[in-house]
Coordinates of C-alpha atoms and ligand atoms in Angstrom, one line a residue:
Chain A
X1 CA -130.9 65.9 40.9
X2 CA -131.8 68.9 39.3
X3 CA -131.9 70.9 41.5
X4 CA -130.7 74.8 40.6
X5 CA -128.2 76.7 43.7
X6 CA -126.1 79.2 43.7
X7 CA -122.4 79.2 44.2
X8 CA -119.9 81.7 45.3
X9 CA -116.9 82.1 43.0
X10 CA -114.4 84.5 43.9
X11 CA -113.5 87.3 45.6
X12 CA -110.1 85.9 45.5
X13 CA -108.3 83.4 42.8
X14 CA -111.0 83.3 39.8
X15 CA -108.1 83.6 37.6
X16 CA -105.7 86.2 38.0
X17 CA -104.5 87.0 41.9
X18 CA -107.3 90.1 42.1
X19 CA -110.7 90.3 43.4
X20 CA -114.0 89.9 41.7
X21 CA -117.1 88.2 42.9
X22 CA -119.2 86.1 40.8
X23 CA -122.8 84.9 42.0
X24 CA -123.1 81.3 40.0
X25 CA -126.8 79.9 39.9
X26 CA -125.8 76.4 38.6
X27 CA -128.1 73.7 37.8
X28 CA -125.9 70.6 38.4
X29 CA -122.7 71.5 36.8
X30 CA -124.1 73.6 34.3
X31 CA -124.1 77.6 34.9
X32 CA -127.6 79.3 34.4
X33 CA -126.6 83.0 34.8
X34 CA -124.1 84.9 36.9
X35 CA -124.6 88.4 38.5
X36 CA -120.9 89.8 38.9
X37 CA -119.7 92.2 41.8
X38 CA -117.1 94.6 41.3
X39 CA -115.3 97.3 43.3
X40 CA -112.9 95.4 45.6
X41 CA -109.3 97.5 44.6
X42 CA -111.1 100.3 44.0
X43 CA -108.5 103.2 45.0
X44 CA -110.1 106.4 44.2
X45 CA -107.8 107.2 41.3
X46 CA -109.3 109.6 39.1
X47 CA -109.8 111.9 42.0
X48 CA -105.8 111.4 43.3
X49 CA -105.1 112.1 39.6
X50 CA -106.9 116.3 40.1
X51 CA -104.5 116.4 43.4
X52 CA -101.0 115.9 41.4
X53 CA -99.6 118.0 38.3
X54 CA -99.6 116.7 34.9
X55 CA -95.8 114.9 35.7
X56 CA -96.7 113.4 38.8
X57 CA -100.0 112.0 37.0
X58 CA -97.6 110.4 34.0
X59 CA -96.2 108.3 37.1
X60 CA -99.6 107.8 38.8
X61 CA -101.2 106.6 35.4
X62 CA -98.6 103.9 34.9
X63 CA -99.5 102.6 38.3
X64 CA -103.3 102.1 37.6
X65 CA -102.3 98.6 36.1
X66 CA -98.8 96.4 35.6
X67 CA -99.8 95.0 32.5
X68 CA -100.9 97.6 30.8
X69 CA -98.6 99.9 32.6
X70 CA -97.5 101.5 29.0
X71 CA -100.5 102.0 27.3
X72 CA -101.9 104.2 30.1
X73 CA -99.1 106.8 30.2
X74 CA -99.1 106.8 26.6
X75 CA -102.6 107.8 26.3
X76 CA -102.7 109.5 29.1
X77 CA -100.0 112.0 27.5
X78 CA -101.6 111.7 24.1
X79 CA -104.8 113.3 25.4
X80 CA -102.8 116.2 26.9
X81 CA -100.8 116.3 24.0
X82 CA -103.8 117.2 21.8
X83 CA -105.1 120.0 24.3
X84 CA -102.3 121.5 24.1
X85 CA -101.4 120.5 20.4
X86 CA -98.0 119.3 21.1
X87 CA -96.0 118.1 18.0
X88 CA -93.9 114.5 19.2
X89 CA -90.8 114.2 17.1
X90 CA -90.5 111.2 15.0
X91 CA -88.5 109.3 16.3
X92 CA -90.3 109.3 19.6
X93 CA -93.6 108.5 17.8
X94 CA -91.6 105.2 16.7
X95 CA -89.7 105.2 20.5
X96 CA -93.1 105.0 21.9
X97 CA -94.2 102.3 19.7
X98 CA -91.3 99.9 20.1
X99 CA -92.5 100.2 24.4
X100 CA -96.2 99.2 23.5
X101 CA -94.9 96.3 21.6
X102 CA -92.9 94.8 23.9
X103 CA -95.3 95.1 26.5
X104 CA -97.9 93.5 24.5
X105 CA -95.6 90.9 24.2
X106 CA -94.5 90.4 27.6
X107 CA -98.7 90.4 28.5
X108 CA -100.1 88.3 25.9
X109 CA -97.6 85.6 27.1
X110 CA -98.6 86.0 30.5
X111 CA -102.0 85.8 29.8
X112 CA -102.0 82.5 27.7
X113 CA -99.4 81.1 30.3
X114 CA -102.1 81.5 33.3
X115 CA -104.3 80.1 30.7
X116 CA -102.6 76.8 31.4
X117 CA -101.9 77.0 34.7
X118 CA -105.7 77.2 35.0
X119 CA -106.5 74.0 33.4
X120 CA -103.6 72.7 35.8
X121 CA -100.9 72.5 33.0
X122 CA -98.2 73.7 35.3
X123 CA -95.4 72.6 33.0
X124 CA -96.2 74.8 30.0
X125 CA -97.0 77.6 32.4
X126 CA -94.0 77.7 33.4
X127 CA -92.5 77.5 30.0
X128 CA -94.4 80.5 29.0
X129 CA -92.9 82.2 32.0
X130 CA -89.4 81.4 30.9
X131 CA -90.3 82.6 27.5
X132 CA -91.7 85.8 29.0
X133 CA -88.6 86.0 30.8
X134 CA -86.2 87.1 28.2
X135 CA -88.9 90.5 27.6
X136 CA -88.8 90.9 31.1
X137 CA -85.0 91.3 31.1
X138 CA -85.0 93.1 27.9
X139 CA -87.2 95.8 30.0
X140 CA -85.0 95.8 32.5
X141 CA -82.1 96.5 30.2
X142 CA -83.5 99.0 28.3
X143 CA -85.8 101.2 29.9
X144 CA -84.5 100.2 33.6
X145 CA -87.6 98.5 35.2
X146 CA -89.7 94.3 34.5
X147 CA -93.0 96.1 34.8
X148 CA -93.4 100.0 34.9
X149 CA -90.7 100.7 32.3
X150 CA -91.7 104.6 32.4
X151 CA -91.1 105.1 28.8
X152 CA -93.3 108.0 28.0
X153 CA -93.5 111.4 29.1
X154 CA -95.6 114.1 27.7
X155 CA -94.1 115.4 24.2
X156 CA -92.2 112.5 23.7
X157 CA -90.3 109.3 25.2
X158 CA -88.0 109.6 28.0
X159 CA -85.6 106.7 26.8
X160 CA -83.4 106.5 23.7
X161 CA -81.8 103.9 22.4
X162 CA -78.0 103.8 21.5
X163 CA -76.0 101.2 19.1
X164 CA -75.4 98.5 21.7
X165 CA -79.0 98.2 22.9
X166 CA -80.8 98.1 19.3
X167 CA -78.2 95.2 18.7
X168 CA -79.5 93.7 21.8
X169 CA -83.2 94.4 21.2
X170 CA -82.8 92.8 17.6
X171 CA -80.7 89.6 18.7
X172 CA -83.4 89.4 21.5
X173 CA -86.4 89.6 19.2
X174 CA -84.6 86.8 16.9
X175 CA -84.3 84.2 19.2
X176 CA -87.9 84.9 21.0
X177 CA -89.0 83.5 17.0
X178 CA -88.0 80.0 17.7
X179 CA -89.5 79.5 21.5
X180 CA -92.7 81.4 20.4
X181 CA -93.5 79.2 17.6
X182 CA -92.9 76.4 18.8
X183 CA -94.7 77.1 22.2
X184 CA -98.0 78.2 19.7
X185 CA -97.7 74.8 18.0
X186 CA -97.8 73.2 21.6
X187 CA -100.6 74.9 22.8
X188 CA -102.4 74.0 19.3
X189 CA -101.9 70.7 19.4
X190 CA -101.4 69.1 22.7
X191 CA -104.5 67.5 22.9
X192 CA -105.3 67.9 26.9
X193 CA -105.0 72.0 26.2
X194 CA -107.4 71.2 23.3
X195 CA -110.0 69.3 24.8
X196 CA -110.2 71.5 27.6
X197 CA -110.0 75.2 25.8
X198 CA -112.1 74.5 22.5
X199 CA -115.7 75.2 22.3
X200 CA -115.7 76.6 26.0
X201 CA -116.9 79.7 26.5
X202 CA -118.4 80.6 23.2
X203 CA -118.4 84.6 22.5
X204 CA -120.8 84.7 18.9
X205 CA -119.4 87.2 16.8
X206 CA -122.7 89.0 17.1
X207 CA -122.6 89.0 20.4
X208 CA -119.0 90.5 20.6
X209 CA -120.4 93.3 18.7
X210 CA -123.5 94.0 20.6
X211 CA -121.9 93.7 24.0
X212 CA -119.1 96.4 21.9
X213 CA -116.3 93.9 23.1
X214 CA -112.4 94.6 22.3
X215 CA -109.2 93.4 21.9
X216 CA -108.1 90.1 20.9
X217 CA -111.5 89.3 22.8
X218 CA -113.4 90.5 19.8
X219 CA -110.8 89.5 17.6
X220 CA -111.1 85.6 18.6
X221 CA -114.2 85.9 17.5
X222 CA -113.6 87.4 14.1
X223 CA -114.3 90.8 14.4
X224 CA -111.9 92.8 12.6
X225 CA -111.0 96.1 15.2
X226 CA -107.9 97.4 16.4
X227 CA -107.2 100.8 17.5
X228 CA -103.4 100.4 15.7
X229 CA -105.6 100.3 12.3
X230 CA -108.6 102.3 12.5
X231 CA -107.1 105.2 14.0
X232 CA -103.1 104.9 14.1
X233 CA -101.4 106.9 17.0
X234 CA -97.7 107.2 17.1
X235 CA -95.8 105.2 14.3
X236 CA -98.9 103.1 13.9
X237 CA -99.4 104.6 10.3
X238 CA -96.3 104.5 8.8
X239 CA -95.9 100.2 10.1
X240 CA -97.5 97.3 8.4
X241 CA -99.0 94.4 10.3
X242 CA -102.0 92.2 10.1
X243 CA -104.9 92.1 12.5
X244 CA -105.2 88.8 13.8
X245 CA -108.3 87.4 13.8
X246 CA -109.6 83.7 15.2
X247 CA -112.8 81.9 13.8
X248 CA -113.5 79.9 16.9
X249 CA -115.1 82.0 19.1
X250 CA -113.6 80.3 22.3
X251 CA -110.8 80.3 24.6
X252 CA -108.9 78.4 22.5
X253 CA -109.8 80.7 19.8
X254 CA -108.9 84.3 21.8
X255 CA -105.3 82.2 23.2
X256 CA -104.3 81.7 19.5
X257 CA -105.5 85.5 18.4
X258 CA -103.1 87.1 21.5
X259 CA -99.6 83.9 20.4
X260 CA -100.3 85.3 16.7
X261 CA -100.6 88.9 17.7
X262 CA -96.6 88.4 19.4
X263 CA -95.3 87.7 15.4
X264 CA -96.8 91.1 14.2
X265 CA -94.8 92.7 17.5
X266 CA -92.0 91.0 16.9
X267 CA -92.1 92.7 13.3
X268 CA -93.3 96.0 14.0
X269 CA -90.6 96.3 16.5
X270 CA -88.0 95.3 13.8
X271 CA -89.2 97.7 11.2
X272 CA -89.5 100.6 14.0
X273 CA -85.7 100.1 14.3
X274 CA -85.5 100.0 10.4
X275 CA -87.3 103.4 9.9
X276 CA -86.7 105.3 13.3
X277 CA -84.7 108.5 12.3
X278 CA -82.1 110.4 14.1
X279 CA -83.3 112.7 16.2
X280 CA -84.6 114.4 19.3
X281 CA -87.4 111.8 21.2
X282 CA -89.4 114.8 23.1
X283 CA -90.4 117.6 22.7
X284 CA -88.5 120.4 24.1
X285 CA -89.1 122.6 25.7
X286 CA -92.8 121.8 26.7
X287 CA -95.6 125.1 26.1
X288 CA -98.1 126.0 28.6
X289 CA -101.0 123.4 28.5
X290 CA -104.1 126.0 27.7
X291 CA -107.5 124.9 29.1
X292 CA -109.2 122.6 27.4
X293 CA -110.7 119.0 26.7
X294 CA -109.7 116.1 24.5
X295 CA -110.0 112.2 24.1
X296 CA -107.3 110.0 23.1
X297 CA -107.3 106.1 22.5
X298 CA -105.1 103.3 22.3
X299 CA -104.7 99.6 21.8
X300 CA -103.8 98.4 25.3
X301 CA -103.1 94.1 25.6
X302 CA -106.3 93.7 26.8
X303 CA -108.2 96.4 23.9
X304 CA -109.4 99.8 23.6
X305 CA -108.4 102.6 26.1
X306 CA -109.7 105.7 26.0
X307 CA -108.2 108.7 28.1
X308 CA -110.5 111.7 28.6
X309 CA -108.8 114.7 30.2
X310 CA -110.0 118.2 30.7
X311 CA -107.8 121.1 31.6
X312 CA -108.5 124.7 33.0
X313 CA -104.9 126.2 32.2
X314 CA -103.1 125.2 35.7
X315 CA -100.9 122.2 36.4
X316 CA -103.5 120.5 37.3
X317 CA -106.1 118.4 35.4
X318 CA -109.9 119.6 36.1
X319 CA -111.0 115.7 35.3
X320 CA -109.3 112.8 34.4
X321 CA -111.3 109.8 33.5
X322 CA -110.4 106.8 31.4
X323 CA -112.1 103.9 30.2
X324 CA -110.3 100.5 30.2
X325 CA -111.1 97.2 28.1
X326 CA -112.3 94.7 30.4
X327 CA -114.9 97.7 31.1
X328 CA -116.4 96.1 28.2
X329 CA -115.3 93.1 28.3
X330 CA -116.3 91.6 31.3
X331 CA -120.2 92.0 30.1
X332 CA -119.1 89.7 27.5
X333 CA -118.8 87.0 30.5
X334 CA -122.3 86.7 30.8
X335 CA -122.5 85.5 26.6
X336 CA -119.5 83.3 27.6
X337 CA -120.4 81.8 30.9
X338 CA -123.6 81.0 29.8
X339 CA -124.2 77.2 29.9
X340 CA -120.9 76.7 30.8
X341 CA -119.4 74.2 32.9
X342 CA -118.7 75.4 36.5
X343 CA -114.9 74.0 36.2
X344 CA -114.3 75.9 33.5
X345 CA -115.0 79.1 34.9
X346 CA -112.0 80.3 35.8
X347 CA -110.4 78.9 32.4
X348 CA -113.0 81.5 31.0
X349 CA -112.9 84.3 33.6
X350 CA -108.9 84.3 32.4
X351 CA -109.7 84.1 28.4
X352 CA -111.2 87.7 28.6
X353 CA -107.2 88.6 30.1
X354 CA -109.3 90.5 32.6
X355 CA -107.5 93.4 34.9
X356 CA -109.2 94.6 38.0
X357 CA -106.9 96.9 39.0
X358 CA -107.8 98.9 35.9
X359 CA -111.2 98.6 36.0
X360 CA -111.6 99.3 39.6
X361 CA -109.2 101.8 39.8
Chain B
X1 CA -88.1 71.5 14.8
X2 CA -91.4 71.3 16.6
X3 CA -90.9 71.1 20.4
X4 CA -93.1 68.5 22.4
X5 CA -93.4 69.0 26.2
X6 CA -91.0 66.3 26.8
X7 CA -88.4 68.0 24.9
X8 CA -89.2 71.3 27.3
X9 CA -88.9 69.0 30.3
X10 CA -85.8 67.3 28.8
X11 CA -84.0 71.1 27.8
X12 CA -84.8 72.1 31.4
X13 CA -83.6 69.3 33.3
X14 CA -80.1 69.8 30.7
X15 CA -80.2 73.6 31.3
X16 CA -80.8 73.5 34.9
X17 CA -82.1 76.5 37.2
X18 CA -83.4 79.4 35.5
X19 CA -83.5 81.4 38.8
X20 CA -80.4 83.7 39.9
X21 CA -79.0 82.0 43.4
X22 CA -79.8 85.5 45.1
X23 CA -78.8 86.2 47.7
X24 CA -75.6 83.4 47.4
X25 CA -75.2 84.7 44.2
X26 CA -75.0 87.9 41.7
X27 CA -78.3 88.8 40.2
X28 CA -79.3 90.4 36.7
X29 CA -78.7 94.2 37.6
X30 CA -78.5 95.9 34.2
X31 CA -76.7 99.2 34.0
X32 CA -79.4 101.2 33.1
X33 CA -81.8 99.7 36.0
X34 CA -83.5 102.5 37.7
X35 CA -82.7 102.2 41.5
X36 CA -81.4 104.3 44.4
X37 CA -81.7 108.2 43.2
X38 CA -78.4 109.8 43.5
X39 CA -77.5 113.7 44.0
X40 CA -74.1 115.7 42.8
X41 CA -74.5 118.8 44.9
X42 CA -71.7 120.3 42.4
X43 CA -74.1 120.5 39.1
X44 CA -77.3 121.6 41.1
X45 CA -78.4 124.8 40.9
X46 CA -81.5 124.6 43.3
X47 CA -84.0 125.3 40.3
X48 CA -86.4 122.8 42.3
X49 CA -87.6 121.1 39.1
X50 CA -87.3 118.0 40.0
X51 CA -89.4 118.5 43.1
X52 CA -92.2 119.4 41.1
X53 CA -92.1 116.6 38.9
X54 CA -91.5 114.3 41.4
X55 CA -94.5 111.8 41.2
X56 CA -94.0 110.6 44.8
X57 CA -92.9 114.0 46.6
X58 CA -89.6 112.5 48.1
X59 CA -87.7 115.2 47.3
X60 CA -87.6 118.2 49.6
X61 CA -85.2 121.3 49.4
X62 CA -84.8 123.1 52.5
X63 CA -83.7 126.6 52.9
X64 CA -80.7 126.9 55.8
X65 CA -81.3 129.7 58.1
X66 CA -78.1 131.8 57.8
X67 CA -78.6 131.8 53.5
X68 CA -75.5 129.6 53.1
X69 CA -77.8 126.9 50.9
X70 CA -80.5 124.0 50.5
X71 CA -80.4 121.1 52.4
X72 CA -81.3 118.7 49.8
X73 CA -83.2 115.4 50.8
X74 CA -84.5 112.1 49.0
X75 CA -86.9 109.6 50.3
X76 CA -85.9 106.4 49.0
X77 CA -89.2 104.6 50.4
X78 CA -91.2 107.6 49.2
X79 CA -89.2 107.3 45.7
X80 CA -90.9 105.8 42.8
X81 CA -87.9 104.7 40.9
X82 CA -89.6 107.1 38.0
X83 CA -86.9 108.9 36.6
X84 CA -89.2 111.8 36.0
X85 CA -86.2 114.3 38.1
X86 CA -83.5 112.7 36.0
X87 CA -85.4 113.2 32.7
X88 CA -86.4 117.0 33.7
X89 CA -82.9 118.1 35.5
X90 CA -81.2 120.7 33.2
X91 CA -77.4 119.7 34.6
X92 CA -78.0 115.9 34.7
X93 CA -77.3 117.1 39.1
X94 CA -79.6 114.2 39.6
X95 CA -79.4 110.8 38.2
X96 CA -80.8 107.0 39.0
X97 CA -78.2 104.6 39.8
X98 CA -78.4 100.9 39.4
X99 CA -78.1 100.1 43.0
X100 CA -81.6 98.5 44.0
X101 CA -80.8 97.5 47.4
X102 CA -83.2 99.1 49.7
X103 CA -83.8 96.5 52.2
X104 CA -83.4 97.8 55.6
X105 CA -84.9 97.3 59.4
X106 CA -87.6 99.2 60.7
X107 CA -85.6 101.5 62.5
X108 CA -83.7 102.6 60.1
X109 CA -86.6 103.6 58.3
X110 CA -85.8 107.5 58.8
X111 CA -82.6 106.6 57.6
X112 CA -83.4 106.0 54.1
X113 CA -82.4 109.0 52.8
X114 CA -79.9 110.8 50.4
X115 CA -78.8 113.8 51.8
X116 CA -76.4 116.6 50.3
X117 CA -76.1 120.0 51.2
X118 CA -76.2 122.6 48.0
X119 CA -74.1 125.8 48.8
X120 CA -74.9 129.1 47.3
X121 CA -72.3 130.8 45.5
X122 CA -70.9 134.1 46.7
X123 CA -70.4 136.8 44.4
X124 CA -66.6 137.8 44.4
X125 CA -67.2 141.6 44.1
X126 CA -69.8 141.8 47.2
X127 CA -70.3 138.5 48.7
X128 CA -74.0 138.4 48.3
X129 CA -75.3 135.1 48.3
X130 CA -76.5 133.5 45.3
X131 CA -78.0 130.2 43.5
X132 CA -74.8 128.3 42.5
X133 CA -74.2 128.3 38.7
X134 CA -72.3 125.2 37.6
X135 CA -70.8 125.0 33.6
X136 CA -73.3 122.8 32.6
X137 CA -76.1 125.2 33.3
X138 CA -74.3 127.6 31.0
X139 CA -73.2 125.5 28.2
X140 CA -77.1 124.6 28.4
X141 CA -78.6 128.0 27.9
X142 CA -75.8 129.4 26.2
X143 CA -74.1 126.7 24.2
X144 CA -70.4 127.5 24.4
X145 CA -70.2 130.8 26.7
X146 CA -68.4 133.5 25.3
X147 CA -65.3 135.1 27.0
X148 CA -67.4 138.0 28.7
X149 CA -70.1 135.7 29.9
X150 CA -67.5 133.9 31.2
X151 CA -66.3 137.2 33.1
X152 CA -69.8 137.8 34.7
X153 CA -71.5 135.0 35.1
X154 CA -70.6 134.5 38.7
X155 CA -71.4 137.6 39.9
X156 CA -74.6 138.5 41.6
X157 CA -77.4 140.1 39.3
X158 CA -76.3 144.1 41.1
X159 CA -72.5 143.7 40.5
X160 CA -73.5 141.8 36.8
X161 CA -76.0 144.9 35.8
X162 CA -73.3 147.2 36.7
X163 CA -70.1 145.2 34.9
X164 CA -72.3 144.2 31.9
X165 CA -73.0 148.1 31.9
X166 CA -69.3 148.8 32.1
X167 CA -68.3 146.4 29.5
X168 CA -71.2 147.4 26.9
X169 CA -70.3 151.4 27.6
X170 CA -66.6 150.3 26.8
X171 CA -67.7 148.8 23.5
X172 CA -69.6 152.2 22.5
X173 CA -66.4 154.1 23.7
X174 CA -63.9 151.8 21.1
Ligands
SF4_401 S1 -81.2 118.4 40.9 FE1 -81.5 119.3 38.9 S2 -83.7 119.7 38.8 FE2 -83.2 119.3 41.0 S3 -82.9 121.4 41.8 FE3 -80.9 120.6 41.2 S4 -80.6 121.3 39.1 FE4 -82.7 121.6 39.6
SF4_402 S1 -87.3 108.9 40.5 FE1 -89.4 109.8 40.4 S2 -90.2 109.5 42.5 FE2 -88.0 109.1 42.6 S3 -87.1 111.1 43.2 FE3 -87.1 111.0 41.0 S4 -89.0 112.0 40.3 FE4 -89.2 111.5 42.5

């Protein structure tokens, strides 16, 4: 009975609803290695991105990926912003942050939640949903959209926020405290989530730096990065947090890393609203945008995004070409796959919060 | 304090759906929701800004033969809900309600449109036709206008040369 074959996993359903084709060679129920194929949603954006102005391409950016659907504006303007050495006002800087955060909290409970409904754990997937659910309104409220809440814009952010809504966004923030917590204690300690996410899928912390992982990926395993700290972009410098890091190495371990990382938004978006000053949010009125090149990067959900944009003093951009975490990440899935059990694929295919969509673009 | 999963099950079954009953029922529509694009052909001066910015090209201004105006069109299914025109418009002329209901049968599909007409202004000295100027545009460029802006600003650039010319030889005069 040992003999080795090789399954087909994917296009469709590994984790997430998007496509990605894994090649299994299995050895009972025990993967040997995996040769991955990519390129299923791929829509051509970086060359629709030289065919609209720098305004249209704010929108077009935002559509390369729901999740991350903040982060990529945001550095997206950021890289035209140092071409053309644009100065944001303060209290956009801490605008733009209090966007990222609630978006990374909105994704790192999505993420977890399909976690669980991987493993077949329907009811706390759909807890996590409900959880999720009071972000997704808060979006709605606030900047007018659940997913693409079209907060940036180059100079500056496009939203403000009056009395009434800070007073929302902090009585919204408190009571996601109580749900959060507790739902992190559930997933800690129910033992069926335990005995199905611990010690599965093993990233070594020296492999997570070889492979030049990201995100809470890395993170789960230890390694101490985030963009937010080693080179703070918007408010980033003026905030504290803590980098959460995991010393498992596994699923469990990169689940735990993304629940703990919701606390430190939850806090950075309370002292943004603490220190934001009074002011204008954008830049106004925007200068020419001279010809040029520049790199910006940012701590998406998923890791590190980098934006590289070059400019030859039209509207338009000469090249546009980004670089998205599961890039990286997903070479980390041959570390974690290795030896692993064929059910657990998926479980592991998911711990990596992998987006297509991005990747593929 | 700590939940278990039969507390959850137990809350849910007390709290019952978490769903809005759409369509038998209202549904979460905040005010500042960004939904069907809206147009006050009153404010608009025809600057065409928001047509540039405009990340899905729905809107199109289109010159009327005889020089009375724009024709002034949005796509609602070419719309991206953005709110890049609303952020950029200098007279707020353009602004994103919070009506999201765009559901509509295939035929009607050219149908989904906003449409206003945006009328030139004539100048009162020689009727010459001319981008409309609304307030807003002036208290934006000018703050508060002062009593002889007020006095040219509707005329057409010629007759404004020639009044401002007037006005600034009467000042050398006193
Ligand atoms: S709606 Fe605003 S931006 Fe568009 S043409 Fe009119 S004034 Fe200009
Ligand atoms: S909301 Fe965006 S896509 Fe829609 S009309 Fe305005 S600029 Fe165009």
């Amino acid at each position: 009975m040992s003999n080795t074959y090789t399954i087909p996993v994917g296009p469709l359903h590994v984790a997430l609803e998007e496509p990605m084709y894994f090649q299994v060679d299995v050895k009972g129920e025990v993967v040997q290695s995996i040769e991955m194929f990519a390129g299923h949603s791929h829509r051509g954006m970086e060359s629709l991105a030289l065919e609209r102005n720098f305004f249209q391409n704010i929108v077009l950016t935002e559509r390369v990926c729901s999740l991350c659907s903040n982060n990529h504006p945001l550095t997206y303007c950021m890289a035209l912003e140092n071409i053309a050495q644009i100065q944001v006002p303060e209290r956009g800087q801490y605008l733009r942050v209090i966007a990222d955060e609630v978006k990374r909290i909105a994704s790192h409970m999505f993420n977890v939640g399909i976690g669980l409904h991987v493993i077949g754990f329907n009811t706390l997937f759909m807890h996590a949903m409900e959880v999720r659910e009071t972000m997704q309104d808060l979006k709605e409220s606030i900047w007018g959209n659940r997913m693409d809440i079209s907060a940036n814009t180059i100079g500056g952010a496009k939203y403000d926020l009056d009395d009434e809504l800070e007073a929302y966004l902090r009585k919204t923030l408190e009571e996601l405290k109580k749900p959060v917590e507790e739902f992190k204690h559930m997933y800690a300690t129910h033992p069926q989530v335990k005995a199905r996410t611990k010690d599965v899928g093993i990233l070594p912390p020296e492999a997570a730096i070889e492979y030049g992982l990201g995100g809470p990926v890395a993170r789960g395993s230890g390694i101490d990065n985030d963009v937010r700290k080693e080179t703070p972009y918007a408010a980033y410098d003026k905030l504290k947090f803590n980098v959460v890091l995991g010393e498992g190495c596994d699923v469990r371990s990169r689940a735990l890393v993304r629940l703990g990382e919701i606390f430190e938004s939850i806090s950075l978006i309370e002292q943004c609203l603490d220190q934001m000053p009074k002011g204008p949010i954008c830049c106004d009125p925007l200068p020419d945008i001279p010809a040029g090149q520049a790199v910006a990067r940012s701590e998406a959900p998923r890791g590190e995004l980098i934006y590289y944009m070059r400019t030859n003093g039209t509207m338009y951009p000469e090249r546009l070409k980004w670089r998205v975490p599961t890039y990286v990440n997903w070479e980390g899935l041959r570390v974690m796959l290795d030896k692993a059990k064929v059910a657990d694929i998926a479980l592991i295919v998911n711990s990596i919060d992998p987006c297509l969509s991005c990747t593929e673009r | 304090m700590v939940l278990s999963i039969f507390k959850v099950l137990w809350n849910n079954l007390k709290q019952g759906p978490s769903t809005d009953p759409f369509p038998f029922g209202e549904t979460f529509t905040p005010a500042r929701l960004r939904g069907k694009v809206a147009v006050d052909p009153e404010a608009c001066v025809g600057c065409g800004v928001c047509a540039t910015v405009c990340a899905g090209n729905a809107i199109k201004h289109v010159e009327r033969g005889d020089g009375s105006g724009k024709d002034f069109y949005v796509w609602h299914n070419t719309c991206t809900f953005c709110g890049l025109c609303q952020h950029y418009c200098p007279t707020d002329a353009i602004r994103l309600t919070n009506n999201w209901s765009t559901a509509h049968r295939n035929e009607d599909k050219y149908k989904m449109k906003e449409h206003e007409f945006v009328a030139y202004a004539r100048c009162p000295q020689c009727d010459q036709a001319m981008p409309n100027m609304p307030h807003a545009m002036l208290d934006h460029i000018y703050g508060a206008p002062t009593e002889e802006l007020e006095a040219i600003y509707k005329l057409c650039p010629e007759c404004r040369r020639q009044k401002a010319a007037q006005q600034f030889g009467a000042q050398i005069h006193d």
